GROMACS .gro file of C-alpha atoms in nm:
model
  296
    1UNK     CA    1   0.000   0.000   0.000
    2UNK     CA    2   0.105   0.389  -0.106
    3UNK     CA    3   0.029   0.608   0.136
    4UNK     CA    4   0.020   1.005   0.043
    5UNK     CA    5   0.056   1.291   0.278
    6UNK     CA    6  -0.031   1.623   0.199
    7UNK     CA    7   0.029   1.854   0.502
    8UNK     CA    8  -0.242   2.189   0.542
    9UNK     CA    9  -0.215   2.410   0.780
   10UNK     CA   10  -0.501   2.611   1.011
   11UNK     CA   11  -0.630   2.771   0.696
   12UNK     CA   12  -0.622   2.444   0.489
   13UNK     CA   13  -0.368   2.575   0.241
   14UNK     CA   14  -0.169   2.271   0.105
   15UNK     CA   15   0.225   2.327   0.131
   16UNK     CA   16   0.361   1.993   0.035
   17UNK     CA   17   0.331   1.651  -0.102
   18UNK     CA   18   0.526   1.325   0.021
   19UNK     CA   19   0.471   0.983  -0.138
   20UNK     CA   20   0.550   0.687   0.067
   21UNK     CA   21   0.565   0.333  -0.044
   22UNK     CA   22   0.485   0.073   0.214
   23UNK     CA   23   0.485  -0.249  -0.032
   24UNK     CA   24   0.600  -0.265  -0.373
   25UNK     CA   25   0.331  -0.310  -0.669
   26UNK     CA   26   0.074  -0.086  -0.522
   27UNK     CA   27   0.015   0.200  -0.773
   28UNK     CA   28  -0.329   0.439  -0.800
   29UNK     CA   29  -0.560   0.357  -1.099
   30UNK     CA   30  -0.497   0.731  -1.224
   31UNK     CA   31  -0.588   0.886  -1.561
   32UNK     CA   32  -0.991   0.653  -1.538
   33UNK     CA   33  -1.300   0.833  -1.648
   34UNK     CA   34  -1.449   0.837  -1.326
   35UNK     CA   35  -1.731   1.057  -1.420
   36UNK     CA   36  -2.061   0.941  -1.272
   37UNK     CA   37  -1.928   0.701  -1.005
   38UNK     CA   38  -2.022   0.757  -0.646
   39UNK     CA   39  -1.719   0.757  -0.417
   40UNK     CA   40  -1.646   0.389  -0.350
   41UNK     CA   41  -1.601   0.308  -0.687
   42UNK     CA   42  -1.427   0.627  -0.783
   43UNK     CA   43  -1.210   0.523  -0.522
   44UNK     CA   44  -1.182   0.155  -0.618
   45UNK     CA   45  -1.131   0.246  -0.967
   46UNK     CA   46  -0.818   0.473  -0.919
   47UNK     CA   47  -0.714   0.292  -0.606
   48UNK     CA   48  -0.681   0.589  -0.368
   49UNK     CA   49  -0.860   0.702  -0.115
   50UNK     CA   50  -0.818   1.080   0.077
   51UNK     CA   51  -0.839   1.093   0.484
   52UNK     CA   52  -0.835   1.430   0.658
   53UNK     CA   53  -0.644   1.398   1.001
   54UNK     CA   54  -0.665   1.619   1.335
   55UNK     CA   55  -0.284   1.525   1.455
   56UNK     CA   56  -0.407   1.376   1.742
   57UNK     CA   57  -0.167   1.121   1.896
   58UNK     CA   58  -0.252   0.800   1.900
   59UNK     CA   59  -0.499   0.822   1.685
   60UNK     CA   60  -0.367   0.962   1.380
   61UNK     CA   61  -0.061   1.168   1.277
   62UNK     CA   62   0.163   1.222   1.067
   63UNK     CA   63   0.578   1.083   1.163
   64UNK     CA   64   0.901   1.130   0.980
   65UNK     CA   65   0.647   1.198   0.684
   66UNK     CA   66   0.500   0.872   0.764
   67UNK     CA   67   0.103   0.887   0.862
   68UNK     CA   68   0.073   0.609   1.186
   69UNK     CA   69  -0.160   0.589   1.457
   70UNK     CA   70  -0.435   0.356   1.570
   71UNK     CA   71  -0.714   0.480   1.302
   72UNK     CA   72  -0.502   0.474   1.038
   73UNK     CA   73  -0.377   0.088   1.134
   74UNK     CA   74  -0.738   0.030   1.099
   75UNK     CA   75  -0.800   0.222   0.800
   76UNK     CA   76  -0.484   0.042   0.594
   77UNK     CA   77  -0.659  -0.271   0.698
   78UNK     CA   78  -1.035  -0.181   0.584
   79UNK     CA   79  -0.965   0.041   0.234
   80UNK     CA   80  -0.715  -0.282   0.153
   81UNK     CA   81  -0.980  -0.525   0.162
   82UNK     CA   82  -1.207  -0.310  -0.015
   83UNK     CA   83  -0.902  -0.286  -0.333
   84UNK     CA   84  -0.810   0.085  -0.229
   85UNK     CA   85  -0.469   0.073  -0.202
   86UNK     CA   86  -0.346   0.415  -0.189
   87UNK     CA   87  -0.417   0.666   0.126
   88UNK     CA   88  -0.345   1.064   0.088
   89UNK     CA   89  -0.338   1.167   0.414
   90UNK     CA   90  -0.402   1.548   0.482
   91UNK     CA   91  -0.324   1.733   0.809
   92UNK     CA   92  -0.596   1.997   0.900
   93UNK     CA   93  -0.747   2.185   1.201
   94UNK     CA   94  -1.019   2.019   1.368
   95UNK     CA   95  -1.273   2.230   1.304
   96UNK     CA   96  -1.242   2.225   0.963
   97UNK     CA   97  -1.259   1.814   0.950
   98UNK     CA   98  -1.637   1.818   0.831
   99UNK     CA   99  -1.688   2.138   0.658
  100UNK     CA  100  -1.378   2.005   0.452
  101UNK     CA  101  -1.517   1.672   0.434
  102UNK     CA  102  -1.852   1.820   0.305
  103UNK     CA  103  -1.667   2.062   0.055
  104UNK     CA  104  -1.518   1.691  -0.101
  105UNK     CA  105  -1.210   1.828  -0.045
  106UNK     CA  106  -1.164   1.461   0.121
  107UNK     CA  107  -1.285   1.167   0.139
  108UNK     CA  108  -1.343   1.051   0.520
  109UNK     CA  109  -1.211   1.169   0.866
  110UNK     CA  110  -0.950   0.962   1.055
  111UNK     CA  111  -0.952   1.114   1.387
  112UNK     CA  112  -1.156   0.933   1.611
  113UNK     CA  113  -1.395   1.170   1.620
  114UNK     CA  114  -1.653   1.141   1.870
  115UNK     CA  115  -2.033   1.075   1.753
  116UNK     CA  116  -2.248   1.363   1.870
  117UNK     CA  117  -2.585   1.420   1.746
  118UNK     CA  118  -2.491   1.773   1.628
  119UNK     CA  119  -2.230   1.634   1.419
  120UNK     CA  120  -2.446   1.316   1.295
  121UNK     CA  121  -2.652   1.605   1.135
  122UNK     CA  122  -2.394   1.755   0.964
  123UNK     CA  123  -2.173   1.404   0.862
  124UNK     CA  124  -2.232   1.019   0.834
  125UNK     CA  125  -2.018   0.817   1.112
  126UNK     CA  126  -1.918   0.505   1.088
  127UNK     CA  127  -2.003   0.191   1.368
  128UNK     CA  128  -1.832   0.278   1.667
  129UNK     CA  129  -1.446   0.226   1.653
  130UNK     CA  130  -1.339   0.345   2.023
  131UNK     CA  131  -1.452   0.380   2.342
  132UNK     CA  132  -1.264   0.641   2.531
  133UNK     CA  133  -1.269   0.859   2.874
  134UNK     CA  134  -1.120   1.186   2.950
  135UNK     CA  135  -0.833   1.356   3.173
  136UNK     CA  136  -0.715   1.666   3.266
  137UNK     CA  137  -0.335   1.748   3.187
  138UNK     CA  138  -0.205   1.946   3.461
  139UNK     CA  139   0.142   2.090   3.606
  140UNK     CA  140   0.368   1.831   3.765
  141UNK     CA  141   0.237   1.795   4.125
  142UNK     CA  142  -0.133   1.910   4.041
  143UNK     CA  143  -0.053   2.217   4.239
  144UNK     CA  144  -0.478   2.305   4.251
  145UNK     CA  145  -0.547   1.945   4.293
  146UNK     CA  146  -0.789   1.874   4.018
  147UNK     CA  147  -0.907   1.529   3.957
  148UNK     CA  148  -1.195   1.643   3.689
  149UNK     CA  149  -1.414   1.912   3.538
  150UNK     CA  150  -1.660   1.929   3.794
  151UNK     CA  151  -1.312   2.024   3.997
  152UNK     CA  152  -1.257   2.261   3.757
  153UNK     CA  153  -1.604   2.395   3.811
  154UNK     CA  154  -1.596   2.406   4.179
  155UNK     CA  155  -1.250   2.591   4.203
  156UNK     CA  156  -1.310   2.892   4.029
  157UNK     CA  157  -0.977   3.039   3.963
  158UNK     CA  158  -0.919   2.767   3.723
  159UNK     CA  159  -0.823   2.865   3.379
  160UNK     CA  160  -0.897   2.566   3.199
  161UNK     CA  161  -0.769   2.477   2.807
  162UNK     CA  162  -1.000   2.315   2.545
  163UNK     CA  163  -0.942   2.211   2.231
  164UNK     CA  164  -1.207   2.358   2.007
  165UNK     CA  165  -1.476   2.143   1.837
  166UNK     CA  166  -1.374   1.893   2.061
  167UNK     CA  167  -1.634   1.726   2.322
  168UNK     CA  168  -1.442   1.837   2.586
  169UNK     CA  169  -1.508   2.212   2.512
  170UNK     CA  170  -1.875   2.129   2.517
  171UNK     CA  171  -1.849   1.935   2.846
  172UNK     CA  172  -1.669   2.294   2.999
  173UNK     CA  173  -1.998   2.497   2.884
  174UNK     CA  174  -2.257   2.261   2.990
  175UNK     CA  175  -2.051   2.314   3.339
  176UNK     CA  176  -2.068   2.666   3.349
  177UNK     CA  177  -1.685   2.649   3.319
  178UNK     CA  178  -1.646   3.040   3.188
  179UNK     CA  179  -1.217   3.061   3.241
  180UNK     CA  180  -1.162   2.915   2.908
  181UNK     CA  181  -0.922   2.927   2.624
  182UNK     CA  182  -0.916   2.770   2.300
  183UNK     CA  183  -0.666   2.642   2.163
  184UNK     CA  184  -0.597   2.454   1.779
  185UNK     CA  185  -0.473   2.094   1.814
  186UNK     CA  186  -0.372   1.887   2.160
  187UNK     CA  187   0.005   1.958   2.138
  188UNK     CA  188  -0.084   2.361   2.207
  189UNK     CA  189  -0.328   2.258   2.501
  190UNK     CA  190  -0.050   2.052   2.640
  191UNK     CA  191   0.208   2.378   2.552
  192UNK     CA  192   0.028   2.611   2.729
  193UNK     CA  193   0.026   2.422   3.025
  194UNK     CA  194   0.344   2.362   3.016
  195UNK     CA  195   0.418   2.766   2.975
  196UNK     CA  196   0.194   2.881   3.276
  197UNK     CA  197  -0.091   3.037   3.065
  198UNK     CA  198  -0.329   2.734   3.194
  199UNK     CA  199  -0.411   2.556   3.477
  200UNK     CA  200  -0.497   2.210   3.303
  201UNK     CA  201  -0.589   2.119   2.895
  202UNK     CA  202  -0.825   1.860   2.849
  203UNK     CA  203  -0.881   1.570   2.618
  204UNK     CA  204  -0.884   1.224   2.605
  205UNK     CA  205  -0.740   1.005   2.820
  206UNK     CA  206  -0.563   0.799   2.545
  207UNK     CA  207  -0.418   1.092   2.355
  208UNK     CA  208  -0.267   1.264   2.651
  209UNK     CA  209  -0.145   1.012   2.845
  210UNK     CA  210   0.061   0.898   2.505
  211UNK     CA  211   0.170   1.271   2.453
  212UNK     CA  212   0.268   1.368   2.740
  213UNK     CA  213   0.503   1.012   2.853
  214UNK     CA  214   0.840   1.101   2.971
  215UNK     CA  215   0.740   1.507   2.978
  216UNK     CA  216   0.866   1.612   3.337
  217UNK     CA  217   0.694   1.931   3.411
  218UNK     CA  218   0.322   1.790   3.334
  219UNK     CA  219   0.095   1.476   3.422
  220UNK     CA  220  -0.214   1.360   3.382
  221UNK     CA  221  -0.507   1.274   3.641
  222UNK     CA  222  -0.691   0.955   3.628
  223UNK     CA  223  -0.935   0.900   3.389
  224UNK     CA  224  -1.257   0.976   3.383
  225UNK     CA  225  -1.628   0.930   3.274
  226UNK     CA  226  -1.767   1.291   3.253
  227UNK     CA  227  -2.090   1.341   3.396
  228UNK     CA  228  -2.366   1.621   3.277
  229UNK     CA  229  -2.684   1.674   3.458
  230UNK     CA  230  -2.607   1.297   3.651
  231UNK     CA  231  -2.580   1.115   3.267
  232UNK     CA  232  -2.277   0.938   3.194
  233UNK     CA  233  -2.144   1.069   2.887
  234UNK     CA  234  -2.057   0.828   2.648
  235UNK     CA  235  -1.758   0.931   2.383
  236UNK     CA  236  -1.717   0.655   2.110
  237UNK     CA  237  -1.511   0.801   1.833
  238UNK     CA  238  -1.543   0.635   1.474
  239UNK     CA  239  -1.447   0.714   1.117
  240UNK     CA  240  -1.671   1.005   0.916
  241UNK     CA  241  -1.801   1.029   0.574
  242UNK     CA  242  -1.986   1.237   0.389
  243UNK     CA  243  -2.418   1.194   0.443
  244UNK     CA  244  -2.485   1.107   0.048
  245UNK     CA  245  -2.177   0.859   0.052
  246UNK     CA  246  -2.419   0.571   0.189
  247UNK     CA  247  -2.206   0.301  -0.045
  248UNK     CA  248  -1.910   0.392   0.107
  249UNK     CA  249  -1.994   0.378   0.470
  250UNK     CA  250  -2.175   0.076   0.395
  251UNK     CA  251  -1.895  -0.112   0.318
  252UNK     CA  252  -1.642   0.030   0.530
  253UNK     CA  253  -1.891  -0.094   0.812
  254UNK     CA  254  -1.911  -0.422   0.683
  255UNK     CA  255  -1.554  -0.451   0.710
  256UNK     CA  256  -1.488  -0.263   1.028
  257UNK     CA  257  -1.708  -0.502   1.153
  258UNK     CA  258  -1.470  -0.784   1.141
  259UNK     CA  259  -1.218  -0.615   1.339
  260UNK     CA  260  -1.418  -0.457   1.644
  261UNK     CA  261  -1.602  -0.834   1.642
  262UNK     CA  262  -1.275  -1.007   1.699
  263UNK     CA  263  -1.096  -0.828   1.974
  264UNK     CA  264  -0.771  -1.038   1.883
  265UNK     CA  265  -0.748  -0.833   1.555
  266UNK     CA  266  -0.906  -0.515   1.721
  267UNK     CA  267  -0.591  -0.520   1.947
  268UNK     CA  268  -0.335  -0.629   1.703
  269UNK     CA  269  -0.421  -0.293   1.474
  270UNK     CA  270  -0.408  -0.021   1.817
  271UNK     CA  271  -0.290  -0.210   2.056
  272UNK     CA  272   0.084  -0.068   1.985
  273UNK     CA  273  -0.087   0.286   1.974
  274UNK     CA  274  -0.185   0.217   2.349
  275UNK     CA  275  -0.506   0.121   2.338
  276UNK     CA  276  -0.658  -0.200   2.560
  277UNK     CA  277  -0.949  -0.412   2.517
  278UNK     CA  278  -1.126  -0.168   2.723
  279UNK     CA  279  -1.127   0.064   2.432
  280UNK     CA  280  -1.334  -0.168   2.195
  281UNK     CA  281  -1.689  -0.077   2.170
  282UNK     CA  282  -1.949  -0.316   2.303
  283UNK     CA  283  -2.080  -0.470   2.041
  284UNK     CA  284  -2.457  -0.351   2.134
  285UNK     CA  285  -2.349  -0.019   2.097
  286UNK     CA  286  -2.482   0.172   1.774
  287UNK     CA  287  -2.444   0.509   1.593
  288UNK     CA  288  -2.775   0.536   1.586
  289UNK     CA  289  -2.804   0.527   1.999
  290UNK     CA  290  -2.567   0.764   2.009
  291UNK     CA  291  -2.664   1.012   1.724
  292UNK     CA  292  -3.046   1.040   1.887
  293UNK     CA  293  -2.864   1.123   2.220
  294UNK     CA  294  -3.045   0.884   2.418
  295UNK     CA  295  -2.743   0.743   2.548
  296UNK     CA  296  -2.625   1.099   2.732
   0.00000   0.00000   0.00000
């Protein structure tokens, strides 16, 4: 398999191009009249495929020019076995994941992105790909002794980092959390801890606990289940696609389906990204629960 990275910065402007081969004999189909396919078989026919990516570590970034991370282990795996063999990879700012996606200036989201019924009426997600709770990244010693966001809440003189678009951010407003500030992508939350102009950044539990291994002047808290109004909220992040693209998602799922029902391959594919069993979604778990909300 080829994979492609295009790097874009905050304003989506591309600067740069790498190719990558990972096997020999993979090639794209270009130069096919692909007029009038939808975007499976487009993508079958010229054997490439374009994901957008957040840079969030470990679920997707991009390394020595290299995309890795768990969703793009599973991605290789599904868009193989569906005869895509080439992945562009383009580095954006999160909020610009689905307006991009939307604008077809890709063709799915690897980021884990968590399914919210806001976004489920903007985008179609995929089944659910990973469970995952939350932390709070915090000076060395947790000098204010925070172990979540209602601590956040109750101390008051917290100033408190959130990555924008991300659930987090909307788990600080429905807490009346006011002492916010925004920042782009997880490495600046974690920055602007580390420079004094926060109190604590949060995010998942996964991604910071990976980012911020061996740093000496931050940690992380446990993790936790965030809790709004007394509802468990439940973040399961999976793969998103445009709403029209039903022949796409449809067959990604089918595949996807024979990794998260076999936790032996589940782990083999994220499992070196840091992610456990306890990450794969129960299998009675659906998109549909959690795009009506019912599930908190």
């Amino acid at each position: 398999m080829t994979k492609r990275t295009t790097r874009i910065g905050i304003a989506t402007v591309a600067v740069g191009t790498l190719t990558l081969g990972l096997l020999a004999g993979c090639s794209s189909g270009g130069g096919s009249d692909t007029e009038g396919m939808n975007t499976l078989e487009k993508a079958q026919e010229e054997g490439k495929i374009t994901l957008a990516i957040a840079s969030e570590q470990p679920y997707s970034w991009v390394e020595d020019g290299e995309p890795t991370g768990a969703t793009i282990a599973m991605h290789e795996q599904i868009f193989k076995n569906l005869g895509i063999d080439e992945i562009e990879v383009e580095e954006v700012d999160w909020n610009s994941l689905i307006p991009g996606l939307n604008a077809g200036r890709w063709d799915a989201v690897s980021a884990g992105m968590s399914i919210l019924p806001e976004r489920c009426a903007e985008a179609a997600f995929s089944d659910p790909e990973i469970m995952y709770t939350t932390t709070l990244v915090v000076p060395k010693g947790n000098p204010k002794n925070l172990s979540d966001l209602d601590s956040v809440a109750a101390a008051g003189d917290v100033t408190l980092a959130v990555q924008s678009g991300a659930i987090e951010e909307g788990y600080a407003t429905d807490l009346g959390i006011a002492n916010t500030v925004p920042v782009d992508s997880a490495q600046a939350g974690i920055e602007i801890v580390q420079s004094g102009r926060a109190d604590a950044f949060t995010l998942t539990a996964v991604s910071l606990n990976w980012m911020t291994e061996g740093m000496d002047d931050v940690e992380t808290t446990e993790a936790f289940v965030q809790e709004i109004d007394g509802v468990e909220q439940i973040g399961a992040g999976a793969t998103v696609f445009r709403q029209d693209d039903t022949e796409l998602l449809e067959a990604y799922n089918e595949e996807l389906a024979k990794i998260t029902g076999d936790e032996t391959k589940y782990l083999d594919l994220v499992e070196p990204f840091g992610f456990t069993a306890e990450n794969l979604p129960p299998a009675d778990l659906t998109t549909e629960q959690l795009c009506s909300g019912e599930l908190g």
